Coordinates of C-alpha atoms and ligand atoms in Angstrom, one line a residue:
M1 CA -26.0 4.2 -3.6
G2 CA -24.9 4.0 0.0
N3 CA -24.9 0.6 1.6
D4 CA -26.3 0.3 5.1
M5 CA -23.9 -2.6 5.8
L6 CA -21.0 -0.1 5.6
K7 CA -22.4 2.3 8.2
G8 CA -19.8 2.7 11.0
K9 CA -17.2 0.8 9.0
A10 CA -13.7 1.7 8.0
D11 CA -11.5 0.6 5.1
L12 CA -7.9 1.1 6.3
H13 CA -5.9 0.3 3.2
S14 CA -6.2 2.1 -0.2
H15 CA -4.0 3.6 -2.9
T16 CA -4.5 6.7 -5.1
T17 CA -2.8 8.4 -8.1
A18 CA -0.2 9.7 -5.5
S19 CA 1.3 6.2 -5.9
D20 CA 0.0 3.3 -8.1
G21 CA -3.8 3.8 -7.7
L22 CA -6.0 4.7 -10.6
L23 CA -8.3 7.2 -8.8
S24 CA -7.3 10.6 -7.5
P25 CA -7.6 11.0 -3.7
K26 CA -10.8 13.1 -4.2
E27 CA -12.3 10.4 -6.5
L28 CA -11.5 7.6 -4.1
V29 CA -12.8 9.4 -1.1
E30 CA -16.0 10.3 -2.9
W31 CA -16.5 6.6 -3.9
A32 CA -15.9 5.6 -0.2
A33 CA -18.4 8.1 1.0
A34 CA -20.9 7.1 -1.7
K35 CA -20.6 3.5 -0.6
G36 CA -21.5 4.6 2.9
L37 CA -18.2 4.1 4.7
A38 CA -17.6 6.1 7.9
A39 CA -13.8 6.2 7.5
L40 CA -11.1 5.6 4.9
A41 CA -7.3 5.4 5.4
I42 CA -5.2 6.5 2.4
T43 CA -2.1 4.4 2.5
D44 CA -0.1 5.2 -0.6
H45 CA 3.3 3.6 -1.3
D46 CA 6.1 5.8 0.0
T47 CA 4.3 9.1 -0.2
T48 CA 1.9 11.3 1.8
A49 CA 1.2 13.5 -1.3
G50 CA -2.5 12.4 -1.6
I51 CA -3.5 12.9 2.0
N52 CA -4.4 16.6 2.1
E53 CA -6.6 16.3 -1.0
G54 CA -8.2 13.3 0.6
I55 CA -8.9 15.0 3.9
S56 CA -10.5 18.0 2.2
A57 CA -12.6 15.8 0.0
G58 CA -13.6 13.8 3.2
K59 CA -14.7 16.9 5.0
K60 CA -17.0 17.8 2.0
A61 CA -18.3 14.2 1.6
G62 CA -18.8 13.6 5.4
I63 CA -16.2 10.8 5.8
E64 CA -13.2 10.6 8.1
V65 CA -9.9 10.3 6.1
I66 CA -7.1 8.8 8.1
P67 CA -3.5 9.7 7.0
G68 CA -1.5 6.6 6.3
I69 CA 1.4 5.1 4.3
E70 CA 2.5 1.7 3.1
L71 CA 6.3 0.9 3.1
N72 CA 7.3 -2.1 1.0
T73 CA 10.3 -3.2 3.1
Q74 CA 12.6 -6.1 2.4
I75 CA 14.7 -8.6 4.4
G76 CA 16.8 -10.9 2.3
S77 CA 14.6 -11.9 -0.6
I78 CA 11.3 -11.4 1.3
E79 CA 9.1 -8.4 0.9
I80 CA 7.3 -7.3 4.0
H81 CA 4.8 -4.4 3.7
I82 CA 4.3 -2.2 6.7
L83 CA 1.4 0.2 7.1
G84 CA 1.7 3.4 9.1
Y85 CA -1.3 5.2 10.5
F86 CA -1.5 8.8 11.8
I87 CA 2.1 9.6 10.9
D88 CA 3.2 13.2 11.2
M89 CA 3.4 14.3 7.6
K90 CA 5.6 17.3 8.6
S91 CA 8.3 15.1 10.1
C92 CA 11.6 15.9 8.2
R93 CA 13.0 12.5 8.9
L94 CA 9.9 10.8 7.4
Q95 CA 9.8 13.0 4.3
D96 CA 13.6 12.8 3.7
T97 CA 13.4 9.0 3.8
L98 CA 10.3 8.9 1.5
T99 CA 12.1 11.2 -0.9
K100 CA 15.1 8.9 -1.0
I101 CA 12.8 5.9 -1.7
R102 CA 10.9 7.7 -4.4
D103 CA 14.1 8.9 -6.1
S104 CA 15.2 5.3 -6.2
R105 CA 11.9 4.2 -7.6
D106 CA 12.4 6.8 -10.4
H107 CA 15.9 5.6 -11.1
R108 CA 14.8 1.9 -11.0
G109 CA 11.9 2.7 -13.4
R110 CA 14.3 4.2 -16.0
L111 CA 16.6 1.2 -15.6
M112 CA 13.7 -1.2 -16.1
T113 CA 12.7 0.5 -19.4
E114 CA 16.4 0.2 -20.5
R115 CA 16.3 -3.5 -19.8
L116 CA 13.1 -3.8 -21.7
A117 CA 14.8 -2.0 -24.6
L118 CA 17.6 -4.7 -24.6
C119 CA 14.8 -7.2 -25.2
G120 CA 13.6 -5.3 -28.1
I121 CA 10.7 -3.6 -26.3
K122 CA 10.7 0.1 -27.0
L123 CA 9.0 1.7 -24.0
G124 CA 9.9 5.3 -23.5
Y125 CA 10.2 6.3 -19.8
D126 CA 7.8 9.2 -20.8
E127 CA 5.1 6.6 -21.2
V128 CA 5.7 5.3 -17.7
L129 CA 5.6 8.8 -16.3
R130 CA 2.3 9.4 -18.1
Q131 CA 0.9 6.4 -16.4
S132 CA 2.2 7.5 -13.0
K133 CA 0.4 10.9 -13.3
G134 CA 3.1 12.6 -11.2
G135 CA 2.9 10.0 -8.4
A136 CA 5.5 7.7 -7.0
V137 CA 6.7 5.5 -9.9
G138 CA 6.1 1.8 -9.5
R139 CA 6.1 -1.4 -11.5
P140 CA 2.3 -1.2 -11.9
H141 CA 2.9 1.9 -14.0
I142 CA 5.4 0.1 -16.2
A143 CA 2.9 -2.8 -16.5
R144 CA 0.1 -0.4 -17.5
A145 CA 2.4 1.2 -20.1
L146 CA 3.1 -2.3 -21.6
V147 CA -0.6 -3.0 -21.7
A148 CA -1.2 0.4 -23.4
L149 CA 1.4 -0.5 -26.0
G150 CA -0.3 -3.8 -26.7
I151 CA 2.9 -5.8 -25.7
V152 CA 0.9 -7.7 -23.1
D153 CA -2.8 -8.3 -22.6
N154 CA -3.0 -7.3 -18.9
V155 CA -1.0 -6.1 -15.9
Q156 CA -0.7 -9.7 -14.5
E157 CA 0.9 -10.9 -17.7
A158 CA 3.3 -7.9 -17.6
F159 CA 4.5 -8.9 -14.1
E160 CA 4.8 -12.6 -15.0
K161 CA 6.7 -12.0 -18.2
Y162 CA 8.8 -9.0 -17.4
L163 CA 8.5 -7.3 -14.0
N164 CA 8.6 -10.0 -11.2
P165 CA 11.9 -10.7 -9.5
G166 CA 14.0 -13.0 -11.7
C167 CA 12.4 -11.6 -14.9
V168 CA 14.5 -9.8 -17.6
A169 CA 13.4 -6.3 -16.7
Y170 CA 13.4 -6.6 -12.9
S171 CA 15.7 -4.3 -11.0
E172 CA 16.1 -3.8 -7.3
R173 CA 15.5 -0.4 -5.7
Y174 CA 16.4 1.1 -2.3
R175 CA 14.2 -0.4 0.4
L176 CA 14.1 -0.1 4.1
T177 CA 14.3 -3.2 6.3
P178 CA 11.1 -4.0 8.2
S179 CA 12.8 -2.9 11.4
E180 CA 13.8 0.5 9.8
G181 CA 10.2 0.9 8.5
I182 CA 8.6 0.2 11.8
T183 CA 11.0 2.6 13.6
L184 CA 10.5 5.3 11.0
I185 CA 6.7 5.1 11.4
K186 CA 6.8 5.1 15.2
E187 CA 9.3 8.0 15.3
S188 CA 6.9 10.0 13.1
G189 CA 4.2 9.6 15.8
G190 CA 2.4 6.8 13.8
V191 CA 1.3 3.3 14.4
A192 CA 3.1 0.5 12.6
V193 CA 1.0 -2.4 11.3
L194 CA 2.0 -5.5 9.3
A195 CA 0.1 -5.5 6.0
H196 CA -1.5 -8.6 4.5
P197 CA 0.4 -11.2 6.5
G198 CA -1.4 -13.9 4.4
L199 CA 0.9 -13.0 1.5
L200 CA 4.1 -13.7 3.5
P201 CA 5.9 -16.9 2.7
D202 CA 6.1 -18.0 6.3
D203 CA 4.1 -17.3 9.4
S204 CA 7.2 -17.6 11.6
L205 CA 8.1 -14.1 10.4
L206 CA 5.3 -12.8 12.6
Y207 CA 7.4 -13.5 15.7
S208 CA 10.4 -11.6 14.2
L209 CA 8.1 -8.7 13.4
C210 CA 6.8 -8.7 17.0
R211 CA 10.4 -8.5 18.2
M212 CA 10.9 -5.5 15.9
G213 CA 8.0 -3.7 17.6
I214 CA 5.1 -4.1 15.2
Q215 CA 2.0 -2.7 16.8
G216 CA -0.8 -4.3 14.8
I217 CA -1.7 -6.8 12.1
E218 CA -3.9 -6.4 9.1
A219 CA -6.0 -9.5 9.7
Y220 CA -8.6 -8.6 7.1
H221 CA -7.5 -8.1 3.5
S222 CA -8.9 -8.7 0.0
K223 CA -6.5 -11.5 -0.6
H224 CA -7.0 -13.3 2.8
T225 CA -9.3 -16.3 3.1
Q226 CA -11.7 -16.5 6.1
V227 CA -9.3 -19.0 7.7
Q228 CA -6.4 -16.7 7.4
S229 CA -8.4 -13.7 8.8
D230 CA -9.4 -15.8 11.8
F231 CA -5.8 -17.0 12.3
Y232 CA -4.3 -13.5 12.2
S233 CA -7.0 -11.9 14.4
N234 CA -6.4 -14.7 17.0
F235 CA -2.7 -14.1 16.7
A236 CA -3.2 -10.4 17.2
N237 CA -5.4 -10.9 20.3
E238 CA -2.9 -13.4 21.8
H239 CA 0.0 -11.0 21.3
K240 CA -1.9 -7.9 22.3
L241 CA -1.6 -6.3 18.9
L242 CA -4.1 -4.0 17.1
I243 CA -6.3 -5.5 14.4
T244 CA -6.8 -3.7 11.2
G245 CA -8.3 -4.5 7.8
G246 CA -8.8 -3.0 4.3
S247 CA -9.5 -3.6 0.7
D248 CA -6.1 -2.5 -0.7
C249 CA -8.1 -0.8 -3.4
H250 CA -6.0 0.4 -6.4
G251 CA -9.0 1.9 -8.2
E252 CA -9.7 -0.8 -10.7
L253 CA -13.4 -1.0 -11.5
I254 CA -15.3 -4.2 -11.0
N255 CA -18.8 -4.0 -12.4
G256 CA -18.3 -0.3 -12.7
K257 CA -17.2 0.2 -9.1
P258 CA -13.9 0.2 -7.2
I259 CA -13.4 -2.3 -4.5
V260 CA -13.0 0.3 -1.8
G261 CA -15.2 -0.8 1.2
N262 CA -15.2 -4.4 0.3
V263 CA -13.0 -5.2 3.3
T264 CA -13.6 -3.2 6.5
V265 CA -13.2 -3.1 10.3
G266 CA -15.4 -1.3 12.9
L267 CA -14.7 2.2 14.2
S268 CA -13.7 0.7 17.5
N269 CA -10.5 -0.6 15.7
I270 CA -9.7 3.0 14.8
D271 CA -10.3 4.2 18.3
A272 CA -7.8 1.5 19.5
I273 CA -5.2 2.8 16.9
K274 CA -5.8 6.4 18.0
K275 CA -5.1 5.5 21.6
V276 CA -1.6 4.2 20.6
A277 CA -0.8 6.9 18.1
K278 CA 1.4 9.8 19.4
N279 CA 0.5 12.2 16.6
I280 CA -3.1 12.8 17.4
T281 CA -3.8 16.4 17.9
Ligands
AMP1 P1 7.0 -1.7 -6.7 O1 6.6 -1.0 -5.4 O2 7.3 -0.7 -7.8 O3 8.0 -2.7 -6.6 O4 5.7 -2.5 -7.2 C1 5.0 -3.3 -6.2 C2 3.5 -3.1 -6.4 O5 3.1 -3.7 -7.6 C3 2.8 -3.8 -5.3 O6 2.5 -3.0 -4.2 C4 1.4 -4.2 -6.0 O7 0.6 -3.1 -5.9 C5 1.9 -4.4 -7.4 N1 2.1 -5.8 -7.8 C6 3.0 -6.6 -7.4 N2 2.9 -7.8 -8.0 C7 1.9 -7.7 -8.9 C8 1.2 -8.6 -9.8 N3 1.7 -9.9 -10.0 N4 0.1 -8.2 -10.4 C9 -0.3 -6.9 -10.2 N5 0.2 -6.1 -9.4 C10 1.3 -6.4 -8.7
ZN2 ZN1 0.3 -0.8 -4.9
FE3 FE1 1.0 -4.2 0.0
FE4 FE1 -1.3 -1.8 -0.6

């Protein structure tokens, strides 16, 4: 099943059941190894709970598992996702902040089901918790619960009708600013990278993020075009930033397989990240 093309390649963006992915850390790592990847970063939203299981599975399956995180930060009405690599999971400041964010996710999830109830949609919060399998609660879990109830046909429709900003059920939650997210990752010994810049509304934000101390750019991502990938890798080179890339796999199966490994970078990109990370033992 392994693909020779993925030998020596790394997928540096993925989600597990610890946040809004569909596969457990062990299942995801086993898929990554079966596809022939040399390394996989687990970058769940606002939690490091899947990392240890992933690392153990990686040791058994012969694949390097890199500890990571994705923080969905916000400035004004713009969402900016920041990836952190090689963060110290034992950092109290990191874990205290992540707990605060997850508590807010939980509160927001309840509020959103209450708002759905006001529209006549009876979705118990228990159903959302069942979808989240004990992981950090997110809108994708509410979307999947709405699909399971037959209220919408798919997750996309759930977001468009109910869950996107401006929709009836949308509710804000506590978020860090990009600057706070970058600082938190760096102070936890990690390396802060701007996730999928191609999804930002405006490339001029790149300059602000540079001033905030971003250390790398995810030039390669499932939702980037070739033109965008070229533009962001050139930008990274010009500004002496690290270049990363990954599939952002959430475990959905396409032709029976998850998309993990569909977007990769070489191991030299990991070596460059390791040189900058302070938390390498
Ligand atoms: P939350 O962190 O709870 O606000 O949910 C945000 C997450 O939902 C993102 O990280 C994506 O994984 C997912 N998401 C956002 N918009 C959509 C969409 N239109 N369709 C499917 N998933 C989405
Ligand atoms: Zn997600
Ligand atoms: Fe993201
Ligand atoms: Fe992601």
